[in-house]
Amino acid sequence: MARGRQTLPMPDIRRTAGQWLEEHGDYLYRFAMLRVRDAEVALDLVQETLLAAWQGRESFQGSSSLRTWLVGILKHKITDHIRREIRERDLEEAVGNDPNSMFFKADGSWHESLHAWKDNPESLCRNQQFQHILDDCIGRLSDKQQQVFVLREMAGEDTEAICKICGITPTHAHVLLHRARLALRKCLDTNWFGRRGTRS
Amino acid sequence: MKHACREVSRLASDALERELSLWEKLRLHVHLLLCINCRNYRVSLHRLHETLARIRAAQSRELKLTEEQREKLLAELEQRLGG
Ligand SMILES: [Zn+2]
């Protein structure tokens, strides 16, 4: 331990950040992954979080738990990331122009008859093949629908949080979720439920 | 009722997000009594919702950083701060 007067910050950050990673890394990574669904991006966000935490470590009051503090920072990073995505990829989707009008006839009734899905959630959630098709169907949603749907159904956020993250109104969020569900049901029906002869 | 299924499908989705007003509930449930398509749609939405909640729970248990990811993260942090 003869570090002498050369007290570099490096061993410290390795030790401190290493400890944070040890205790909270999985939690932070999972939190990010459920919201951005991209391992690379999630890792970057965790890194940014630890960096910001290290730089602002003096502002940590200890009044909240360390994890709460870290998650608070991560939430900001995720929000920044998602807002940037929305801006850069121009994910605006006007409420007025309804991409799902194709599901209904002019009189507002369904275009096709819908059948009930028979598979139960307990078996579906363990079925890799289904999850693969589900991912694929989610990937086919419009970018903005995908964003909101992932936050809602994959990350389990509520309307208030979604609006905060995406900078949209509750009504807009609900419209996007509704459209995402219409499109997903159709996609899953075509690629999973219909294909397997469950159509009655 | 004009545009019934179209509106009811929206209500079925909204019901997962917020408390519907009394009038909306009435509209939804009266229509569901009459319309098999909307009943089936609602069942599908609920199945999907529950399936996703279960997948989320499983991922919350299973998603973890690998050792390599951990090391890479630490090394990059050091570099960015020590540089
Ligand atoms: Zn109907």
GROMACS .gro file of C-alpha atoms and ligand atoms in nm:
model
  284
    1MET     CA    1   0.000   0.000   0.000
    2ALA     CA    2   0.301   0.228  -0.045
    3ARG     CA    3   0.130   0.477  -0.266
    4GLY     CA    4   0.335   0.763  -0.128
    5ARG     CA    5   0.231   1.109  -0.228
    6GLN     CA    6   0.114   0.982  -0.563
    7THR     CA    7  -0.249   0.946  -0.459
    8LEU     CA    8  -0.394   0.912  -0.805
    9PRO     CA    9  -0.772   0.911  -0.830
   10MET     CA   10  -0.754   0.605  -1.051
   11PRO     CA   11  -0.738   0.331  -0.790
   12ASP     CA   12  -1.016   0.510  -0.609
   13ILE     CA   13  -1.255   0.521  -0.896
   14ARG     CA   14  -1.180   0.160  -0.974
   15ARG     CA   15  -1.255   0.065  -0.620
   16THR     CA   16  -1.559   0.288  -0.574
   17ALA     CA   17  -1.714   0.234  -0.914
   18GLY     CA   18  -1.620  -0.131  -0.890
   19GLN     CA   19  -1.813  -0.154  -0.567
   20TRP     CA   20  -2.112   0.028  -0.715
   21LEU     CA   21  -2.103  -0.207  -1.009
   22GLU     CA   22  -2.077  -0.504  -0.780
   23GLU     CA   23  -2.376  -0.403  -0.573
   24HIS     CA   24  -2.596  -0.221  -0.820
   25GLY     CA   25  -2.461  -0.299  -1.168
   26ASP     CA   26  -2.706  -0.577  -1.251
   27TYR     CA   27  -2.997  -0.371  -1.127
   28LEU     CA   28  -2.897  -0.064  -1.329
   29TYR     CA   29  -2.826  -0.270  -1.640
   30ARG     CA   30  -3.161  -0.445  -1.617
   31PHE     CA   31  -3.339  -0.116  -1.556
   32ALA     CA   32  -3.181   0.026  -1.871
   33MET     CA   33  -3.226  -0.289  -2.080
   34LEU     CA   34  -3.597  -0.312  -2.012
   35ARG     CA   35  -3.633   0.043  -2.140
   36VAL     CA   36  -3.397   0.061  -2.436
   37ARG     CA   37  -3.379  -0.309  -2.536
   38ASP     CA   38  -3.025  -0.280  -2.668
   39ALA     CA   39  -2.733  -0.422  -2.469
   40GLU     CA   40  -2.483  -0.180  -2.616
   41VAL     CA   41  -2.695   0.125  -2.539
   42ALA     CA   42  -2.783  -0.006  -2.193
   43LEU     CA   43  -2.414  -0.054  -2.110
   44ASP     CA   44  -2.336   0.298  -2.229
   45LEU     CA   45  -2.612   0.437  -2.012
   46VAL     CA   46  -2.483   0.251  -1.706
   47GLN     CA   47  -2.136   0.382  -1.779
   48GLU     CA   48  -2.262   0.738  -1.814
   49THR     CA   49  -2.449   0.696  -1.489
   50LEU     CA   50  -2.146   0.574  -1.297
   51LEU     CA   51  -1.937   0.852  -1.447
   52ALA     CA   52  -2.188   1.117  -1.346
   53ALA     CA   53  -2.224   0.957  -1.005
   54TRP     CA   54  -1.848   0.962  -0.955
   55GLN     CA   55  -1.824   1.323  -1.063
   56GLY     CA   56  -2.113   1.427  -0.844
   57ARG     CA   57  -2.034   1.198  -0.553
   58GLU     CA   58  -2.014   1.493  -0.316
   59SER     CA   59  -2.377   1.577  -0.384
   60PHE     CA   60  -2.490   1.236  -0.263
   61GLN     CA   61  -2.657   1.316   0.065
   62GLY     CA   62  -2.706   0.974   0.200
   63SER     CA   63  -3.064   1.068   0.277
   64SER     CA   64  -3.178   0.828   0.008
   65SER     CA   65  -3.019   0.493  -0.055
   66LEU     CA   66  -2.727   0.478  -0.293
   67ARG     CA   67  -2.932   0.269  -0.532
   68THR     CA   68  -3.214   0.522  -0.540
   69TRP     CA   69  -2.961   0.791  -0.614
   70LEU     CA   70  -2.797   0.592  -0.894
   71VAL     CA   71  -3.133   0.498  -1.046
   72GLY     CA   72  -3.230   0.866  -1.037
   73ILE     CA   73  -2.924   0.951  -1.244
   74LEU     CA   74  -2.988   0.661  -1.480
   75LYS     CA   75  -3.348   0.773  -1.533
   76HIS     CA   76  -3.221   1.110  -1.653
   77LYS     CA   77  -2.976   0.941  -1.887
   78ILE     CA   78  -3.249   0.719  -2.030
   79THR     CA   79  -3.480   1.015  -2.078
   80ASP     CA   80  -3.205   1.209  -2.257
   81HIS     CA   81  -3.135   0.910  -2.476
   82ILE     CA   82  -3.498   0.855  -2.571
   83ARG     CA   83  -3.562   1.224  -2.635
   84ARG     CA   84  -3.255   1.237  -2.855
   85GLU     CA   85  -3.378   0.933  -3.048
   86ILE     CA   86  -3.716   1.094  -3.094
   87ARG     CA   87  -3.555   1.417  -3.216
   88GLU     CA   88  -3.291   1.266  -3.439
   89ARG     CA   89  -3.505   1.006  -3.604
   90ASP     CA   90  -3.798   1.242  -3.625
   91LEU     CA   91  -4.037   1.002  -3.464
   92GLU     CA   92  -4.325   1.240  -3.460
   93GLU     CA   93  -4.649   1.067  -3.531
   94ALA     CA   94  -4.945   1.295  -3.569
   95VAL     CA   95  -5.250   1.201  -3.368
   96GLY     CA   96  -5.480   1.303  -3.651
   97ASN     CA   97  -5.349   1.071  -3.917
   98ASP     CA   98  -5.444   0.724  -3.805
   99PRO     CA   99  -5.223   0.450  -3.949
  100ASN     CA  100  -5.458   0.186  -3.816
  101SER     CA  101  -5.771   0.289  -4.001
  102MET     CA  102  -5.715  -0.019  -4.214
  103PHE     CA  103  -5.842  -0.238  -3.932
  104PHE     CA  104  -6.192  -0.094  -3.952
  105LYS     CA  105  -6.455  -0.045  -4.218
  106ALA     CA  106  -6.599   0.299  -4.285
  107ASP     CA  107  -6.885   0.224  -4.044
  108GLY     CA  108  -6.637   0.153  -3.763
  109SER     CA  109  -6.682  -0.223  -3.743
  110TRP     CA  110  -6.390  -0.467  -3.775
  111HIS     CA  111  -6.270  -0.555  -4.121
  112GLU     CA  112  -6.216  -0.918  -4.036
  113SER     CA  113  -6.365  -1.136  -3.770
  114LEU     CA  114  -6.143  -1.174  -3.467
  115HIS     CA  115  -6.102  -1.502  -3.285
  116ALA     CA  116  -5.998  -1.554  -2.928
  117TRP     CA  117  -5.639  -1.651  -2.852
  118LYS     CA  118  -5.630  -1.976  -2.669
  119ASP     CA  119  -5.269  -2.002  -2.553
  120ASN     CA  120  -5.229  -1.895  -2.194
  121PRO     CA  121  -4.972  -1.642  -2.072
  122GLU     CA  122  -4.793  -1.893  -1.848
  123SER     CA  123  -4.689  -2.107  -2.141
  124LEU     CA  124  -4.641  -1.817  -2.383
  125CYS     CA  125  -4.394  -1.637  -2.161
  126ARG     CA  126  -4.170  -1.943  -2.156
  127ASN     CA  127  -4.194  -2.009  -2.528
  128GLN     CA  128  -3.878  -1.889  -2.702
  129GLN     CA  129  -4.032  -1.915  -3.045
  130PHE     CA  130  -4.323  -1.698  -2.941
  131GLN     CA  131  -4.090  -1.441  -2.787
  132HIS     CA  132  -3.894  -1.429  -3.107
  133ILE     CA  133  -4.207  -1.355  -3.310
  134LEU     CA  134  -4.321  -1.105  -3.048
  135ASP     CA  135  -3.989  -0.919  -3.074
  136ASP     CA  136  -4.022  -0.921  -3.448
  137CYS     CA  137  -4.375  -0.782  -3.433
  138ILE     CA  138  -4.271  -0.511  -3.187
  139GLY     CA  139  -3.988  -0.423  -3.425
  140ARG     CA  140  -4.240  -0.364  -3.701
  141LEU     CA  141  -4.434  -0.100  -3.509
  142SER     CA  142  -4.373   0.262  -3.599
  143ASP     CA  143  -4.076   0.394  -3.402
  144LYS     CA  144  -4.284   0.608  -3.174
  145GLN     CA  145  -4.538   0.336  -3.104
  146GLN     CA  146  -4.252   0.104  -3.028
  147GLN     CA  147  -4.095   0.351  -2.788
  148VAL     CA  148  -4.412   0.398  -2.589
  149PHE     CA  149  -4.513   0.033  -2.601
  150VAL     CA  150  -4.175  -0.086  -2.477
  151LEU     CA  151  -4.181   0.158  -2.187
  152ARG     CA  152  -4.531   0.052  -2.097
  153GLU     CA  153  -4.536  -0.321  -2.149
  154MET     CA  154  -4.173  -0.428  -2.137
  155ALA     CA  155  -4.056  -0.191  -1.864
  156GLY     CA  156  -4.390  -0.162  -1.682
  157GLU     CA  157  -4.392   0.218  -1.662
  158ASP     CA  158  -4.720   0.404  -1.614
  159THR     CA  159  -4.865   0.686  -1.823
  160GLU     CA  160  -4.712   0.959  -1.609
  161ALA     CA  161  -4.360   0.821  -1.640
  162ILE     CA  162  -4.398   0.759  -2.013
  163CYS     CA  163  -4.511   1.117  -2.070
  164LYS     CA  164  -4.218   1.249  -1.871
  165ILE     CA  165  -3.967   1.038  -2.060
  166CYS     CA  166  -4.106   1.097  -2.409
  167GLY     CA  167  -4.230   1.451  -2.358
  168ILE     CA  168  -4.582   1.376  -2.479
  169THR     CA  169  -4.933   1.420  -2.337
  170PRO     CA  170  -5.127   1.135  -2.172
  171THR     CA  171  -5.377   1.133  -2.458
  172HIS     CA  172  -5.101   1.101  -2.712
  173ALA     CA  173  -4.945   0.817  -2.512
  174HIS     CA  174  -5.279   0.635  -2.500
  175VAL     CA  175  -5.337   0.681  -2.872
  176LEU     CA  176  -4.994   0.536  -2.946
  177LEU     CA  177  -5.051   0.241  -2.712
  178HIS     CA  178  -5.389   0.171  -2.869
  179ARG     CA  179  -5.237   0.176  -3.219
  180ALA     CA  180  -4.948  -0.041  -3.109
  181ARG     CA  181  -5.189  -0.297  -2.963
  182LEU     CA  182  -5.404  -0.307  -3.275
  183ALA     CA  183  -5.098  -0.364  -3.491
  184LEU     CA  184  -4.943  -0.617  -3.255
  185ARG     CA  185  -5.257  -0.822  -3.223
  186LYS     CA  186  -5.278  -0.841  -3.600
  187CYS     CA  187  -4.912  -0.928  -3.640
  188LEU     CA  188  -4.919  -1.197  -3.370
  189ASP     CA  189  -5.240  -1.335  -3.509
  190THR     CA  190  -5.089  -1.370  -3.854
  191ASN     CA  191  -4.754  -1.506  -3.742
  192TRP     CA  192  -4.838  -1.707  -3.435
  193PHE     CA  193  -5.197  -1.766  -3.332
  194GLY     CA  194  -5.337  -1.806  -3.681
  195ARG     CA  195  -5.055  -2.020  -3.811
  196ARG     CA  196  -5.097  -2.283  -3.549
  197GLY     CA  197  -5.450  -2.375  -3.632
  198THR     CA  198  -5.608  -2.210  -3.331
  199ARG     CA  199  -5.839  -2.016  -3.557
  200SER     CA  200  -6.191  -2.126  -3.480
  201MET     CA  201  -7.402   0.269  -3.305
  202LYS     CA  202  -7.168   0.422  -3.555
  203HIS     CA  203  -6.794   0.360  -3.525
  204ALA     CA  204  -6.866   0.133  -3.234
  205CYS     CA  205  -6.586  -0.127  -3.265
  206ARG     CA  206  -6.334   0.137  -3.351
  207GLU     CA  207  -6.412   0.333  -3.038
  208VAL     CA  208  -6.456   0.031  -2.819
  209SER     CA  209  -6.115  -0.106  -2.918
  210ARG     CA  210  -5.970   0.223  -2.797
  211LEU     CA  211  -6.161   0.197  -2.469
  212ALA     CA  212  -6.039  -0.160  -2.421
  213SER     CA  213  -5.682  -0.037  -2.454
  214ASP     CA  214  -5.739   0.271  -2.236
  215ALA     CA  215  -5.887   0.053  -1.963
  216LEU     CA  216  -5.537  -0.088  -1.916
  217GLU     CA  217  -5.403   0.265  -1.868
  218ARG     CA  218  -5.656   0.466  -1.673
  219GLU     CA  219  -5.984   0.450  -1.485
  220LEU     CA  220  -6.261   0.478  -1.742
  221SER     CA  221  -6.548   0.715  -1.675
  222LEU     CA  222  -6.883   0.567  -1.587
  223TRP     CA  223  -7.017   0.646  -1.930
  224GLU     CA  224  -6.716   0.488  -2.099
  225LYS     CA  225  -6.752   0.173  -1.892
  226LEU     CA  226  -7.116   0.149  -1.982
  227ARG     CA  227  -7.042   0.198  -2.349
  228LEU     CA  228  -6.765  -0.061  -2.340
  229HIS     CA  229  -6.959  -0.328  -2.156
  230VAL     CA  230  -7.285  -0.288  -2.341
  231HIS     CA  231  -7.100  -0.318  -2.669
  232LEU     CA  232  -6.904  -0.622  -2.547
  233LEU     CA  233  -7.231  -0.799  -2.475
  234LEU     CA  234  -7.331  -0.754  -2.836
  235CYS     CA  235  -7.006  -0.795  -3.023
  236ILE     CA  236  -6.801  -1.115  -3.032
  237ASN     CA  237  -6.516  -0.948  -3.225
  238CYS     CA  238  -6.462  -0.687  -2.960
  239ARG     CA  239  -6.490  -0.949  -2.685
  240ASN     CA  240  -6.219  -1.150  -2.855
  241TYR     CA  241  -6.009  -0.840  -2.910
  242ARG     CA  242  -6.028  -0.757  -2.542
  243VAL     CA  243  -5.928  -1.109  -2.443
  244SER     CA  244  -5.629  -1.087  -2.677
  245LEU     CA  245  -5.520  -0.755  -2.525
  246HIS     CA  246  -5.537  -0.896  -2.175
  247ARG     CA  247  -5.348  -1.212  -2.273
  248LEU     CA  248  -5.079  -1.001  -2.437
  249HIS     CA  249  -5.063  -0.770  -2.136
  250GLU     CA  250  -5.025  -1.058  -1.894
  251THR     CA  251  -4.775  -1.243  -2.110
  252LEU     CA  252  -4.558  -0.932  -2.128
  253ALA     CA  253  -4.578  -0.883  -1.752
  254ARG     CA  254  -4.452  -1.240  -1.707
  255ILE     CA  255  -4.172  -1.192  -1.957
  256ARG     CA  256  -4.076  -0.873  -1.773
  257ALA     CA  257  -4.068  -1.057  -1.441
  258ALA     CA  258  -3.849  -1.329  -1.591
  259GLN     CA  259  -3.609  -1.075  -1.738
  260SER     CA  260  -3.590  -0.895  -1.406
  261ARG     CA  261  -3.462  -1.217  -1.256
  262GLU     CA  262  -3.235  -1.324  -1.536
  263LEU     CA  263  -3.077  -1.016  -1.694
  264LYS     CA  264  -2.727  -0.971  -1.558
  265LEU     CA  265  -2.401  -0.809  -1.658
  266THR     CA  266  -2.139  -1.054  -1.775
  267GLU     CA  267  -1.787  -1.042  -1.630
  268GLU     CA  268  -1.653  -0.906  -1.959
  269GLN     CA  269  -1.912  -0.629  -1.965
  270ARG     CA  270  -1.820  -0.540  -1.609
  271GLU     CA  271  -1.449  -0.528  -1.683
  272LYS     CA  272  -1.502  -0.330  -2.001
  273LEU     CA  273  -1.716  -0.079  -1.816
  274LEU     CA  274  -1.458  -0.029  -1.543
  275ALA     CA  275  -1.170   0.000  -1.787
  276GLU     CA  276  -1.353   0.260  -1.992
  277LEU     CA  277  -1.450   0.455  -1.684
  278GLU     CA  278  -1.088   0.466  -1.571
  279GLN     CA  279  -0.978   0.578  -1.913
  280ARG     CA  280  -1.235   0.854  -1.930
  281LEU     CA  281  -1.153   0.987  -1.588
  282GLY     CA  282  -0.782   0.916  -1.577
  283GLY     CA  283  -0.700   1.015  -1.938
  284ZN      ZN  284  -6.738  -0.444  -3.169
   0.00000   0.00000   0.00000
